[in-house]
C-alpha cells in the first residue's frame, strides 16, 4: 500500500549541497518512521539517518552535522538535506518507511523497514 519515490539526486562538486526528496503514497504518513540509507559502488547499503513520528532525528556518525532529515506532513514528503558533500557520499540514496505499529527496531537495520523507494543517484566529484 505504501509507495516511496525518491527524487532530486544529481552531480555536485565536493563541498556542495543537495536536497533529495521522498514522496510517500499511502495512509498515515505521520504515523510512519522514515529512514535514509545509501549504497556506494561495490559496497553494501548503509544507514544514514531517520526521522520518527514525533519529528525526532538521528544520524550515522559520518554525516552528523552535515546532513539533516526533515519532513512536510501536509505534502507527505520526507527530505534529506546534504551539505558539505564529500566524494565518499557518492552512492544511490534510498528512503524507507515503517508504520509505528510494525516497527520493532533498530532504526539502523534494513530489516526494520517494510517499504522502500527505488533510489536516486548522488555523485560528488572531487
Short mmCIF file of C-alpha atoms in Angstrom, two decimals:
data_model
loop_
_atom_site.label_atom_id
_atom_site.label_comp_id
_atom_site.label_asym_id
_atom_site.label_seq_id
_atom_site.Cartn_x
_atom_site.Cartn_y
_atom_site.Cartn_z
CA UNK A 1 0.00 0.00 0.00
CA UNK A 2 2.82 2.40 0.81
CA UNK A 3 4.89 3.60 -2.11
CA UNK A 4 8.01 5.73 -1.86
CA UNK A 5 9.58 7.68 -4.70
CA UNK A 6 12.90 9.48 -4.33
CA UNK A 7 13.92 12.43 -6.46
CA UNK A 8 16.46 15.22 -6.56
CA UNK A 9 19.69 13.31 -6.96
CA UNK A 10 22.43 14.54 -9.26
CA UNK A 11 26.03 15.55 -9.68
CA UNK A 12 27.59 18.05 -7.28
CA UNK A 13 31.11 19.23 -6.56
CA UNK A 14 32.83 18.44 -3.30
CA UNK A 15 31.72 20.92 -0.66
CA UNK A 16 28.40 21.49 -2.37
CA UNK A 17 24.85 20.85 -1.21
CA UNK A 18 21.91 18.81 -2.45
CA UNK A 19 18.42 18.10 -1.17
CA UNK A 20 16.71 14.87 -2.10
CA UNK A 21 13.05 14.12 -1.54
CA UNK A 22 10.98 11.06 -0.76
CA UNK A 23 7.33 11.24 -1.82
CA UNK A 24 5.11 8.99 0.29
CA UNK A 25 1.89 7.49 -1.10
CA UNK A 26 -0.43 5.65 1.23
CA UNK A 27 -2.17 6.03 4.54
CA UNK A 28 -0.92 7.65 7.71
CA UNK A 29 2.33 9.28 6.64
CA UNK A 30 2.58 10.95 10.05
CA UNK A 31 2.47 7.56 11.76
CA UNK A 32 5.49 6.24 9.90
CA UNK A 33 9.11 6.25 10.84
CA UNK A 34 11.19 7.18 7.80
CA UNK A 35 14.86 6.45 7.26
CA UNK A 36 17.50 7.07 4.65
CA UNK A 37 20.09 4.57 3.50
CA UNK A 38 22.76 4.75 0.81
CA UNK A 39 24.79 2.33 -1.24
CA UNK A 40 28.18 3.23 -2.65
CA UNK A 41 29.54 1.40 -5.70
CA UNK A 42 30.78 -2.05 -4.71
CA UNK A 43 29.64 -1.68 -1.11
CA UNK A 44 26.72 -2.80 0.98
CA UNK A 45 23.83 -0.48 1.66
CA UNK A 46 24.36 1.53 4.85
CA UNK A 47 22.22 3.54 7.22
CA UNK A 48 22.27 7.34 7.04
CA UNK A 49 19.62 8.53 9.47
CA UNK A 50 15.96 8.59 10.45
CA UNK A 51 13.04 10.76 11.48
CA UNK A 52 10.38 9.43 13.80
CA UNK A 53 6.70 10.23 14.15
CA UNK A 54 7.44 12.92 16.70
CA UNK A 55 9.95 14.61 14.41
CA UNK A 56 12.98 13.40 16.31
CA UNK A 57 16.01 12.55 14.21
CA UNK A 58 19.19 10.50 14.43
CA UNK A 59 22.20 10.19 12.18
CA UNK A 60 25.08 7.93 11.39
CA UNK A 61 28.34 9.42 12.66
CA UNK A 62 29.84 10.11 9.21
CA UNK A 63 27.03 12.50 8.28
CA UNK A 64 26.32 14.19 11.63
CA UNK A 65 26.49 17.94 11.34
CA UNK A 66 26.32 17.81 7.53
CA UNK A 67 23.02 16.05 6.78
CA UNK A 68 19.55 17.00 8.02
CA UNK A 69 16.42 14.89 7.74
CA UNK A 70 13.03 16.59 7.78
CA UNK A 71 9.50 16.05 6.58
CA UNK A 72 6.48 18.02 5.41
CA UNK A 73 3.40 16.17 6.65
CA UNK A 74 0.80 18.04 4.53
CA UNK A 75 2.90 17.23 1.45
CA UNK A 76 3.53 13.61 2.50
CA UNK A 77 7.20 14.13 1.73
CA UNK A 78 10.45 13.49 3.52
CA UNK A 79 13.71 15.26 2.79
CA UNK A 80 17.41 14.68 3.16
CA UNK A 81 19.38 17.93 3.07
CA UNK A 82 23.06 17.22 2.42
CA UNK A 83 25.68 19.92 2.97
CA UNK A 84 29.47 19.91 2.66
CA UNK A 85 29.27 16.86 0.45
CA UNK A 86 32.34 14.69 0.01
CA UNK A 87 33.26 12.15 -2.69
CA UNK A 88 32.66 9.39 -0.13
CA UNK A 89 28.99 10.45 -0.04
CA UNK A 90 28.58 9.20 -3.62
CA UNK A 91 26.01 6.48 -3.98
CA UNK A 92 22.39 5.58 -4.51
CA UNK A 93 20.22 7.01 -1.77
CA UNK A 94 17.11 5.17 -0.65
CA UNK A 95 14.28 6.16 1.64
CA UNK A 96 12.49 3.56 3.70
CA UNK A 97 9.43 3.64 5.93
CA UNK A 98 7.61 1.56 8.51
CA UNK A 99 4.39 2.17 10.40
CA UNK A 100 4.99 2.66 14.10
CA UNK A 101 2.74 -0.29 14.94
CA UNK A 102 5.00 -2.60 12.91
CA UNK A 103 8.32 -1.16 13.96
CA UNK A 104 10.45 -3.48 16.06
CA UNK A 105 13.79 -1.71 15.64
CA UNK A 106 16.59 -0.96 15.49
CA UNK A 107 16.42 2.13 13.28
CA UNK A 108 19.72 1.42 11.55
CA UNK A 109 18.81 -2.01 10.21
CA UNK A 110 17.27 -2.56 6.76
CA UNK A 111 15.03 -5.33 8.03
CA UNK A 112 13.18 -2.86 10.27
CA UNK A 113 11.52 -1.24 7.24
CA UNK A 114 8.73 -2.62 5.06
CA UNK A 115 8.61 -0.05 2.28
CA UNK A 116 11.45 1.16 0.09
CA UNK A 117 11.91 3.58 -2.75
CA UNK A 118 13.78 2.83 -5.95
CA UNK A 119 16.70 5.09 -5.06
CA UNK A 120 18.23 8.24 -6.51
CA UNK A 121 21.85 8.63 -7.57
CA UNK A 122 24.06 11.20 -5.86
CA UNK A 123 27.52 11.75 -7.30
CA UNK A 124 30.05 14.02 -5.62
CA UNK A 125 33.06 14.96 -7.71
CA UNK A 126 36.37 15.90 -6.16
#
